[in-house]
XYZ file of C-alpha atoms in Angstrom:
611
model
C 67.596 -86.714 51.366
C 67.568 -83.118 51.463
C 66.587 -80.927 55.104
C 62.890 -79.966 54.909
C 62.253 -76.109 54.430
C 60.711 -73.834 56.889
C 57.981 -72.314 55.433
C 59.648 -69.085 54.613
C 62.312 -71.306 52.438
C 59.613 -73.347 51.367
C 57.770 -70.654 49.677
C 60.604 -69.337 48.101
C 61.849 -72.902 46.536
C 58.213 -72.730 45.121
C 58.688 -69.144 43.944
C 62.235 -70.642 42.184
C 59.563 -73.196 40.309
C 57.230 -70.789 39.456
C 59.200 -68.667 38.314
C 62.190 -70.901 36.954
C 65.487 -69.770 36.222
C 64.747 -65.693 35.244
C 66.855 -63.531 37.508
C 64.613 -61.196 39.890
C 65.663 -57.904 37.660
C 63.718 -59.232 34.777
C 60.805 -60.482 36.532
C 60.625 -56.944 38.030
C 61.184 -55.566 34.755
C 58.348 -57.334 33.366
C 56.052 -56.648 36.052
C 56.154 -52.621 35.991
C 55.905 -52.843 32.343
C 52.025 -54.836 32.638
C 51.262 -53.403 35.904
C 51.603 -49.757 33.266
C 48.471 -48.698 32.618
C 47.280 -48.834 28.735
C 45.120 -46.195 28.832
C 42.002 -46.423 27.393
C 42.045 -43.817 24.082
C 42.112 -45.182 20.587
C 41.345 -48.125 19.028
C 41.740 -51.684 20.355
C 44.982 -51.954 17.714
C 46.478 -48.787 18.970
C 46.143 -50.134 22.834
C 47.676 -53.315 22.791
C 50.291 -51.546 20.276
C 51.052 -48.976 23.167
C 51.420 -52.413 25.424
C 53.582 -53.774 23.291
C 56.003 -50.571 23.321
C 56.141 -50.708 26.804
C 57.154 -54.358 26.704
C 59.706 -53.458 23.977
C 60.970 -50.143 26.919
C 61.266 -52.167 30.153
C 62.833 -55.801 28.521
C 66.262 -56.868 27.161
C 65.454 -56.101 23.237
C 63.645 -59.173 21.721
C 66.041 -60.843 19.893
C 68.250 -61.698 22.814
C 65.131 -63.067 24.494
C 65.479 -65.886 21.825
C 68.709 -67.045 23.488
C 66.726 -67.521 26.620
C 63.352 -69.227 26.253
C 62.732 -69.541 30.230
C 62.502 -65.762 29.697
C 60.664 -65.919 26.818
C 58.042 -68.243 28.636
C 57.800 -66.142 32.147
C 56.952 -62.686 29.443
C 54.031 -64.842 28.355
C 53.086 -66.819 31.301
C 52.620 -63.149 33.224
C 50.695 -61.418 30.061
C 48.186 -64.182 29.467
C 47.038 -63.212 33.517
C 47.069 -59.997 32.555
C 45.423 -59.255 29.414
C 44.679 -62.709 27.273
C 44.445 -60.716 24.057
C 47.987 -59.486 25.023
C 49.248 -62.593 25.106
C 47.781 -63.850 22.037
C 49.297 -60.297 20.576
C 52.514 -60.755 21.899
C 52.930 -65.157 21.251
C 52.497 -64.050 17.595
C 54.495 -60.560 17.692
C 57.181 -62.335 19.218
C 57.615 -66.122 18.455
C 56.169 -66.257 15.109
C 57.116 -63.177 13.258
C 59.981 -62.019 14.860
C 60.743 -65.174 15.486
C 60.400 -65.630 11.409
C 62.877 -63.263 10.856
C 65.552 -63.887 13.592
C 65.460 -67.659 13.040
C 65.336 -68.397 8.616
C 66.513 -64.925 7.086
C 69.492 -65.454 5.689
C 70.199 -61.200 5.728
C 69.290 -60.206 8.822
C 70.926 -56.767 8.414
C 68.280 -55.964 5.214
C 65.961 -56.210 7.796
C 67.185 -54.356 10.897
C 64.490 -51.703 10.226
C 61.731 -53.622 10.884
C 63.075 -56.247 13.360
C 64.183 -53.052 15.213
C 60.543 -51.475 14.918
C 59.038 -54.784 15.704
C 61.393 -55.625 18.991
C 60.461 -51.422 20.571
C 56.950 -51.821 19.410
C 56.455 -48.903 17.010
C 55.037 -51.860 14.775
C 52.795 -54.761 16.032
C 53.600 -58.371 13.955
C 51.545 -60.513 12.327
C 51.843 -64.208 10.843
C 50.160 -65.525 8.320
C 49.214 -69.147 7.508
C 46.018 -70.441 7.571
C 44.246 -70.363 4.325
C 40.485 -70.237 4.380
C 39.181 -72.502 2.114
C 40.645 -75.895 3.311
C 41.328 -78.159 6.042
C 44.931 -78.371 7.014
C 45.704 -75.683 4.608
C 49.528 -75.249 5.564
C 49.733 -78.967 3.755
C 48.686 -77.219 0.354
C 49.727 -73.604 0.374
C 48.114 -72.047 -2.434
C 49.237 -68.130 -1.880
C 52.087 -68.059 -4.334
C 55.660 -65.649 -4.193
C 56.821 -65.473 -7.981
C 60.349 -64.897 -8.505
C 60.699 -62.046 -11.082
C 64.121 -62.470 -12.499
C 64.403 -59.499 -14.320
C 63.783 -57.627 -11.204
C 65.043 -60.121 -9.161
C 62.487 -59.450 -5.911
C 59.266 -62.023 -5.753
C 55.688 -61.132 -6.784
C 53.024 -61.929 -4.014
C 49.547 -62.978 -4.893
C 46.006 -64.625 -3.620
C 45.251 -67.097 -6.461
C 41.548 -67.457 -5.291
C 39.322 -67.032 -2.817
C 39.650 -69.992 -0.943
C 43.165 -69.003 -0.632
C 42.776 -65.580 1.690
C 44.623 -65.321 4.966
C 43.310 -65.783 8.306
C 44.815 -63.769 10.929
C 44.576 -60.619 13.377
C 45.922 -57.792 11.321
C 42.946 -55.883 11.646
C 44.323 -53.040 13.050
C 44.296 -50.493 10.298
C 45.487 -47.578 12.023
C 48.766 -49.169 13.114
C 51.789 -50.501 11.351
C 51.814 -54.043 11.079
C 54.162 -56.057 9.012
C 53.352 -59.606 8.585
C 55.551 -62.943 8.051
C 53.427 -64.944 5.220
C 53.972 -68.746 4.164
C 53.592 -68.527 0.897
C 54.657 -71.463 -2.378
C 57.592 -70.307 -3.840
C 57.974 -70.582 -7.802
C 61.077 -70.434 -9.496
C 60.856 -70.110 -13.391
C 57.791 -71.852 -13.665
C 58.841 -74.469 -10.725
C 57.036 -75.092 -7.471
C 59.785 -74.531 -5.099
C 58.063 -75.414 -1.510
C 56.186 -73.071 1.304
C 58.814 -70.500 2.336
C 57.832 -67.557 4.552
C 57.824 -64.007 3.313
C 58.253 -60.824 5.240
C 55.666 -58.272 3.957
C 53.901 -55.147 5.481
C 50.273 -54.939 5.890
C 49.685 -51.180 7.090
C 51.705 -48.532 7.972
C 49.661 -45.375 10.319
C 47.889 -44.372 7.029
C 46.305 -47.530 6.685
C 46.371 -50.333 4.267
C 49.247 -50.369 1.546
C 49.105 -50.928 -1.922
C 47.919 -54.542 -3.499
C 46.885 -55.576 0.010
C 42.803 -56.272 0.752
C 41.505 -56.433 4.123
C 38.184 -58.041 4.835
C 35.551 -56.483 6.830
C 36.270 -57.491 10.357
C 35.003 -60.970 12.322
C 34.664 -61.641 15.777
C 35.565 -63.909 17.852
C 34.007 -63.932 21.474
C 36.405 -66.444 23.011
C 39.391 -64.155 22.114
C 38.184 -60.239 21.134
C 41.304 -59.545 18.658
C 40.744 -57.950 15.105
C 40.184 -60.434 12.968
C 40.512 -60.107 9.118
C 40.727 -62.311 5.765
C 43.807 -60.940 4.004
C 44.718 -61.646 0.007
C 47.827 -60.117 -2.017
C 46.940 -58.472 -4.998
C 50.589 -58.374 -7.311
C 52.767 -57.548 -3.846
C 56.638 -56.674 -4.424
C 58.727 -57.774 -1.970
C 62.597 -56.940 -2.273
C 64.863 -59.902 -2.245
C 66.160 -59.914 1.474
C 62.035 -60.048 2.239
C 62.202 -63.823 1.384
C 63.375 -65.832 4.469
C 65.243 -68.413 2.575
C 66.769 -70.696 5.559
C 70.094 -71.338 2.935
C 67.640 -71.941 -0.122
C 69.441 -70.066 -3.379
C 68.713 -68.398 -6.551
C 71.610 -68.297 -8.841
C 71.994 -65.729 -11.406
C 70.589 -67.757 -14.301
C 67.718 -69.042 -12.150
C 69.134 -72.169 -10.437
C 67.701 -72.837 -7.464
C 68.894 -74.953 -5.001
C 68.078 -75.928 -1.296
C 69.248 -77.821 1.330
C 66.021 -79.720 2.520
C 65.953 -82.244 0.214
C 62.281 -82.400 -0.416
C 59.236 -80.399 0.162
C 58.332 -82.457 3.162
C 61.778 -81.285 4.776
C 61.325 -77.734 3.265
C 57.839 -77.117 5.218
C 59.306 -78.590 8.579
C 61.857 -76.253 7.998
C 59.744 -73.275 7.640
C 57.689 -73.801 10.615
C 60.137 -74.620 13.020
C 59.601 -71.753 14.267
C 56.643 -73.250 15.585
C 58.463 -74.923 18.558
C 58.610 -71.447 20.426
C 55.390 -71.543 20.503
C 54.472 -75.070 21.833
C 57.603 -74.671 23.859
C 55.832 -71.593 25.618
C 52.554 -72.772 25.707
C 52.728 -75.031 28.506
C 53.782 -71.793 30.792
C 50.839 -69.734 29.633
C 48.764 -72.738 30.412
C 50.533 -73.222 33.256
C 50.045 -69.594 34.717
C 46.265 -69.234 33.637
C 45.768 -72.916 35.421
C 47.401 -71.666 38.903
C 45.417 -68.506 38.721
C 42.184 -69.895 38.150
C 42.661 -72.342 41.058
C 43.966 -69.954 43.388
C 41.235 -67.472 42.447
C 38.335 -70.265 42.994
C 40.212 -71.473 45.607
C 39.684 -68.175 47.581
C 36.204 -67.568 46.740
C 35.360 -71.595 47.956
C 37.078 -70.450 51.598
C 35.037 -67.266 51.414
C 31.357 -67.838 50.083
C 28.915 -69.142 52.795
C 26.027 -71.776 51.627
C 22.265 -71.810 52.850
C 21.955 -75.390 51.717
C 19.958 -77.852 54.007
C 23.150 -80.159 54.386
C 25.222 -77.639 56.134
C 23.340 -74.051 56.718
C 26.993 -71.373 57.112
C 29.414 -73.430 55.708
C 31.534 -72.603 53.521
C 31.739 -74.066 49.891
C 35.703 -75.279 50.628
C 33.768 -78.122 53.596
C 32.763 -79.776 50.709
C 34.422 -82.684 49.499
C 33.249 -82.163 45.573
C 34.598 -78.650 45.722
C 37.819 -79.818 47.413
C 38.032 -82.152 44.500
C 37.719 -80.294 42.059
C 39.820 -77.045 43.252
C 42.904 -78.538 44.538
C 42.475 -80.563 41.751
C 42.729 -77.930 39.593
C 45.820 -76.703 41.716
C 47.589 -80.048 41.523
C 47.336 -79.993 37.682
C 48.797 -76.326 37.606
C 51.604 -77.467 39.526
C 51.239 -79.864 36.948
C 51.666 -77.985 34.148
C 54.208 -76.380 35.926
C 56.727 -78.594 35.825
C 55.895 -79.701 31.389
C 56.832 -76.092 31.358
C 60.004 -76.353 33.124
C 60.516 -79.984 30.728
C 59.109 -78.250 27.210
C 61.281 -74.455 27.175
C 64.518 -76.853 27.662
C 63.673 -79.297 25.062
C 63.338 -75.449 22.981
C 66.909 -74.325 24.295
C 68.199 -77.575 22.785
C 66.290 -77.622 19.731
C 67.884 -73.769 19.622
C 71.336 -75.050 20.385
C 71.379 -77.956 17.600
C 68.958 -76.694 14.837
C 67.597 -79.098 12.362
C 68.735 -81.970 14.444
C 65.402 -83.282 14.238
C 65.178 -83.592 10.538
C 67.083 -87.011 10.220
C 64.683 -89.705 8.771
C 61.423 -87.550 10.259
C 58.026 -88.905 8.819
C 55.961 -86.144 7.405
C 52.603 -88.135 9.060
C 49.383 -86.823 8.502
C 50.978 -82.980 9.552
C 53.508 -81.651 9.644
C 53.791 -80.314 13.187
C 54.655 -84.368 15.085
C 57.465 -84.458 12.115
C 59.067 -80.740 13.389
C 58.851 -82.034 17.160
C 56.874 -84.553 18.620
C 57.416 -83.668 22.070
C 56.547 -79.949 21.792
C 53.667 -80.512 19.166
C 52.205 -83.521 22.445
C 52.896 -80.547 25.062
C 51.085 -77.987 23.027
C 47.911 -79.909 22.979
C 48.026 -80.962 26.536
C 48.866 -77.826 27.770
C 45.811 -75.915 26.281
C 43.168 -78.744 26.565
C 44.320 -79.153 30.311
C 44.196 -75.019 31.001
C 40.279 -74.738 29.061
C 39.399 -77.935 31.525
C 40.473 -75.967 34.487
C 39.405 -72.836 33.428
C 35.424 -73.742 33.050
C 35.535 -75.411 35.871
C 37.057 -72.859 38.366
C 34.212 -70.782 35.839
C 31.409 -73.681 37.172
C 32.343 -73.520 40.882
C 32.676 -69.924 41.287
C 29.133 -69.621 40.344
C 27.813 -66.095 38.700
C 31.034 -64.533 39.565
C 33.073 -67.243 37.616
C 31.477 -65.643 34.456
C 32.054 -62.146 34.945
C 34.919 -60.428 33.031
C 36.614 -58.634 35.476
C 37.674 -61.763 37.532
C 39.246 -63.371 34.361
C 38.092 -66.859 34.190
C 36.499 -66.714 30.893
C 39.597 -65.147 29.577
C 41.472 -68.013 30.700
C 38.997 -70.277 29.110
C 37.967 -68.755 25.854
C 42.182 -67.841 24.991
C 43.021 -71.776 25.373
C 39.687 -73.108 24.610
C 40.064 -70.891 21.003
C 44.282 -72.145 21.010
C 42.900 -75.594 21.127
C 42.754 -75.454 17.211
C 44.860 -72.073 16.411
C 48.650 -72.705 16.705
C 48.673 -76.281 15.195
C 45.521 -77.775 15.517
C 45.392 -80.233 19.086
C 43.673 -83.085 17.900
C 45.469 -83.484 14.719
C 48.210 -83.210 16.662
C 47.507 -86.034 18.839
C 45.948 -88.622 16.273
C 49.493 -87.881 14.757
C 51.581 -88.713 17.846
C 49.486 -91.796 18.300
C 50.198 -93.259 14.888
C 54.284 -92.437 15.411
C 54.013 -94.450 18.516
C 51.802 -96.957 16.918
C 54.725 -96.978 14.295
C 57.286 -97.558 16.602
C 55.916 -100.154 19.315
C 57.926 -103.225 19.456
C 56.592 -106.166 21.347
C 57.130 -106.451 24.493
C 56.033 -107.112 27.935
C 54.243 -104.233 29.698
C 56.176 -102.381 32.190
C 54.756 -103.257 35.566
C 53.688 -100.737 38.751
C 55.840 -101.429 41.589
C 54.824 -103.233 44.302
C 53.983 -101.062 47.067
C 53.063 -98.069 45.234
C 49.432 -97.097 46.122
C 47.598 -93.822 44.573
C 49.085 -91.939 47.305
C 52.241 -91.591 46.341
C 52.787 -89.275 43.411
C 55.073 -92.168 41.734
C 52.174 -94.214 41.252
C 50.535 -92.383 38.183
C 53.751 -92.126 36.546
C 54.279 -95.689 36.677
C 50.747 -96.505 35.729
C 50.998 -94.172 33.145
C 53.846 -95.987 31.230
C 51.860 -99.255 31.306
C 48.898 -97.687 30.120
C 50.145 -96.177 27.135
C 52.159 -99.681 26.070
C 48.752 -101.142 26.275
C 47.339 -98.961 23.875
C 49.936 -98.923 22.003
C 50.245 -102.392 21.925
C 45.889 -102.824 21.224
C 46.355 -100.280 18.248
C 48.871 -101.922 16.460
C 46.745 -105.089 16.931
C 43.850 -103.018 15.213
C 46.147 -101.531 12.528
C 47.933 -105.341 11.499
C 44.274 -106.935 10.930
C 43.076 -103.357 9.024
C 46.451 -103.732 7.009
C 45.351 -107.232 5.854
C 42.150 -106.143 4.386
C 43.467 -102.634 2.206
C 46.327 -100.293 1.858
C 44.889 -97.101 1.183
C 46.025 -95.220 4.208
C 42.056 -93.273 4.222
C 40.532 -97.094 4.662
C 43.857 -97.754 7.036
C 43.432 -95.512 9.689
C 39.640 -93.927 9.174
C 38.054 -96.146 11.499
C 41.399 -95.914 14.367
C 41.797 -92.323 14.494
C 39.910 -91.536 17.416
C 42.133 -94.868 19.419
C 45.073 -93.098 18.168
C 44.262 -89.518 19.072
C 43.545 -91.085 22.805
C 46.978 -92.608 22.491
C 48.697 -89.736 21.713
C 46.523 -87.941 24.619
C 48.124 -90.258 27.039
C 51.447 -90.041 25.949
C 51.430 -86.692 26.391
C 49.906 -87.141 30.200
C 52.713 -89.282 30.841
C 55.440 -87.105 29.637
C 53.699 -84.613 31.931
C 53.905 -87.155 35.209
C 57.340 -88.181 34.180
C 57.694 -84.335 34.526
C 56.318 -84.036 37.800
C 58.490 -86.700 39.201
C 61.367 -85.393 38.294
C 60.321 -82.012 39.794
C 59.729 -83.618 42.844
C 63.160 -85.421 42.897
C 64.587 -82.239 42.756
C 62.619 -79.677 44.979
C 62.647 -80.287 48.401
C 58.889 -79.220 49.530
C 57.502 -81.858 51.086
C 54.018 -79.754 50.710
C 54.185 -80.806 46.828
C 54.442 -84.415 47.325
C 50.352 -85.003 47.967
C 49.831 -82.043 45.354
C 51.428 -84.458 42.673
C 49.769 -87.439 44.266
C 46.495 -85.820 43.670
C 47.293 -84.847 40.429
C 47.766 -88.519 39.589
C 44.935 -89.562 41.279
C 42.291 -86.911 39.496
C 43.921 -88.129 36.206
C 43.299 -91.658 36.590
C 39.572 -90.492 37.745
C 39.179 -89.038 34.117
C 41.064 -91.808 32.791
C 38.764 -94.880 34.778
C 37.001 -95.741 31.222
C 39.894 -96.247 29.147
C 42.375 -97.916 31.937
C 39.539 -100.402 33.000
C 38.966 -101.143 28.862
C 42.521 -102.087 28.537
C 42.788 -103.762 32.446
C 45.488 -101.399 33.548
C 42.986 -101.166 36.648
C 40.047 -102.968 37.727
C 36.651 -101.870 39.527
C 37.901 -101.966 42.759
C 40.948 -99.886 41.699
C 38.596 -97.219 40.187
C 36.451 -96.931 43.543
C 38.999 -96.681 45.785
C 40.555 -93.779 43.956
C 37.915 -91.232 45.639
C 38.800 -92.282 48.969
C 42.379 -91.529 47.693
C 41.444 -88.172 47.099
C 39.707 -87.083 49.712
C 42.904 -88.602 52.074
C 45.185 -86.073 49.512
C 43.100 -83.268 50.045
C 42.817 -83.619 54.055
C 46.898 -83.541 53.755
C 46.463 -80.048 51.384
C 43.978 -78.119 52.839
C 46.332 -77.149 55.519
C 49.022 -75.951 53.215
C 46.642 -73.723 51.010
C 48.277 -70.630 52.521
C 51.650 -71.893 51.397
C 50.323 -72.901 48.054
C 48.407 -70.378 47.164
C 50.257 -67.777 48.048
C 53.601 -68.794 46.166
C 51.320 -69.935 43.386
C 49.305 -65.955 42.700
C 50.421 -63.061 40.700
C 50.487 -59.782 42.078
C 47.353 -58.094 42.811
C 48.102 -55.276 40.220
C 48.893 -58.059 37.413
C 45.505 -59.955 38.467
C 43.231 -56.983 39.316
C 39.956 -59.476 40.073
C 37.711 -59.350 42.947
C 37.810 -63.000 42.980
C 41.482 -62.670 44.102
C 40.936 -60.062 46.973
C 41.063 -61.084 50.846
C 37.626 -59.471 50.945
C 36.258 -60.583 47.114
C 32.730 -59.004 47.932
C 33.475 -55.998 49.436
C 36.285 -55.856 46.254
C 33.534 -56.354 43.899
C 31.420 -53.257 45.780
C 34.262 -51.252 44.923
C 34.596 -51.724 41.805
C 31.029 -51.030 41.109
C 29.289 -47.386 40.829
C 26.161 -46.678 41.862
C 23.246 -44.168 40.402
C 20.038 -43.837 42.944
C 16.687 -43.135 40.680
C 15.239 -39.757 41.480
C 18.060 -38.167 42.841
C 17.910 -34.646 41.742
């Protein structure tokens, strides 16, 4: 067993697993370059342009970040505290677009202009999928790139309407080049979705055979938001990210995915960067929020008729809910740790996951089930937190300044954006459902009680074979009455989608575990516990349904709690403190030793009258 750490070793083994394995001269790096201040002339567009030069200045150029996705997830983890629409900016910038062109061009030195403006930030990048007239609208692609052979480049074009763009390139007065899945057709011949590099403005504005809608908002997450169609585009040959796809010189084309299944999980496998770095944005807004609400709970006094003085943290529904919320950042934590490895891997042995994978009812489970499960944990579990740090820090859990709703409205809006989370999860539940075998469910071990943070794990795994095992029940009987898959699964989806919910909660406490195996801070041992035990709290309906638990198992889990947080509330110092961003990433009154007399300050006053 390893020595336990003083506290001054003990915070900085927690500032190793907050920060995971980035070397202290890029962490600095990256925190002069947000702590710069944006200024506040020009256009929204222009701003978070100017942010994303700065980025481009003070970091190893972009492309190498690629080769290192623990770096890749601290740059994001620190700009969603910073500025969410940043974040948002910089997730697509970064992992999508450049991302794009690093990962399936198969000329990357046609491109080296704009990678090379893209990675300094003299142009901002967009990606382009969604489609607006249709559900699931990256499953039928209708924006079409025409291969002209007399020219040989491709011919871009909006078919209809319905078939417009979705995206933030609003930002006419900067240069923008977009990445666009578009259907490729070779003489005549529906090829598959491929993505296409193609530039939206350039400082003078729009550029030829591109329309812009007017603008729409979005109040969760202010970015400019435009429909976009392609009116007869050119694009030049090396613009078509072909991933070892071929057009001979009398029109053959040939392609190594062997169907258009394997051809779109090809093209947006690029997608795993992003649910590989979600769970550390998630992970980062979820500590904040705590640690912010936290601090306000120690500091705001209550008038109520229970306990006239004390403060809100004496409660035992605010200590619930708070360290709570910090047990499931540490939570998160350590999925983020688990999902930017699984990336590095995925990096290392690309395409590896194509072997026999089942299209499903997306295509995001078939590119990577464990990222795609992490994705929609990560941001369901951050918007949970988020409104309710929002909730408990009363009035000033609404205000802008101290971030809250930021945190809330970026994941609450990701919940759908970024491969939508509840397809996602109905998805993962049928794979599992596909793959049960029989068997007897795993047992918890004797001894283990909801006080030790092996407990949830352990229940966990039984949990989900039960489900599993009561779905493919369900499914069998459905399968003797019809085979259309609509009839099949219409009436299981939501059983599935609260399978594949699960699953992904116990890949996150099989995380956890593992975290604490390996991190010698005895401090983190109730944190996990708790986390277990709030879990199973939300989970009481679903694990009594099944008999995982019974009644009495459910009741005693508040007693549980309240035993967890008496062992916390002494280390909130510790916890806290290795768990904040700096003040000048944060800038919130609700972080400040003082947050009222931080809030005076940052207010200006005018007296009526005065002459």
């Amino acid at each position: 067993m390893p020595s336990t750490p003083q506290p001054a070793a003990a915070h900085e083994a927690l500032r190793r697993l907050v920060d995971g394995p980035c070397d202290p001269s890029y962490l600095s790096a990256l925190h002069k370059a947000l702590a710069a201040d944006p200024g506040t002339d020009g256009d929204r567009g222009a701003r978070l342009l100017r942010r994303l030069r700065t980025l481009g200045e003070e970091l190893p150029p972009a492309r190498r970040l690629f080769d290192d996705p623990a770096r890749l997830a601290a740059l994001h983890g620190w700009t969603v505290v910073a500025d969410p629409a940043l974040c948002l900016t910089a997730l697509v910038h970064y992992l999508l677009c450049l991302g794009s062109m690093s990962q399936l061009s198969d000329d990357p030195a046609a491109l080296e202009t704009r990678m090379a403006a893209l990675e300094s930030g003299r142009a901002k990048g967009v990606y382009l999928i969604t489609e607006v007239g249709q559900a699931n609208s990256h499953l039928a692609t209708a924006t079409r790139a025409e291969f002209d052979a007399e020219r040989g480049d491709f011919v871009l074009r909006t078919p209809d309407p319905g078939a417009a763009k979705f995206c933030s390139a609003g930002s006419r007065s900067v240069p923008q080049t977009g990445v666009v899945l578009a259907r490729l057709f070779v003489s005549g011949a529906d090829r598959g979705v491929f993505a296409f590099v193609a530039d939206i403005t350039d400082e003078h504005g729009l550029l030829p055979g591109v329309e812009m809608s007017s603008g729409l908002d979005m109040g969760a997450l202010p970015l400019d938001y435009v429909h976009i169609r392609f009116r007869d585009v050119r694009l030049p040959f090396a613009h078509w990210l072909s991933d070892g796809a071929r057009i001979g010189g009398d029109g053959t084309f040939r392609d190594p995915a062997a169907s258009p299944g394997l051809r779109l999980q090809r093209t947006l496998r690029v997608g795993q960067g992003l649910w590989a770095t979600m769970p550390s944005v998630a992970a980062a807004t979820c500590r904040q929020s705590a640690v912010q609400a936290l601090n306000h709970a120690r500091q705001r006094r209550t008038q109520g008729g229970l306990a006239p003085g004390a403060p809100l943290l004496g409660y035992r529904s605010q200590q619930r809910a708070l360290l709570g919320a910090l047990a499931d950042g540490f939570a998160l934590t350590c999925a983020a740790r688990r999902a930017t490895a699984l990336w590095a891997e995925s990096l290392a042995a690309p395409g590896a996951q194509e072997a026999g994978a089942d299209l499903g009812f997306t295509p995001w489970v078939a590119v990577s089930a464990p990222l795609a499960a992490y994705k929609a944990l990560a941001v369901r579990t951050a918007a949970r937190v988020a409104a309710e740090c929002q909730r408990r820090c009363g009035f000033s859990g609404h205000l802008a300044v101290n971030g809250l709703a930021g945190h809330h409205g970026f994941h609450h809006a990701f919940d759908t954006a970024g491969g939508d989370s509840q397809l996602i999860l109905y998805d993962v539940g049928r794979t599992l459902v596909d793959r049960h075998v029989p068997a007897p469910a795993p047992d918890v071990p004797d001894g283990l009680t909801p006080l030790s943070p092996l407990w949830w794990p352990a229940l966990a795994r039984r949990h989900e074979h039960l489900l599993a095992e009561h779905l493919r029940d369900r499914l069998d009987l459905r399968a003797e009455e019809t085979s259309d898959p609509l009839d099949l699964w219409n009436p299981l989806l939501e059983d599935a989608g609260l399978l594949g919910e699960l699953h992904a909660a116990r890949l996150m406490a099989d995380d956890v575990a593992h975290t604490l195996a390996h991190t010698p801070v005895p401090e983190l041992s109730p944190l996990a516990a708790l986390h277990g035990v709030t879990t199973a709290r939300r989970w009481s309906g679903s694990l009594l349904a099944r008999g995982t638990l019974r009644p009495g198992d459910i009741d005693a889990l508040a007693t549980a709690a309240d035993r967890l947080c008496d062992e916390l509330l002494p280390q909130l110092p510790l916890l806290t403190d290795a768990f904040a961003f700096p003040d000048d990433i944060v800038s919130a009154p609700l972080a400040a030793a003082d947050h009222n007399a931080a809030m005076e300050a940052a207010l200006t006053w005018t007296t009526g009258g005065a002459a």
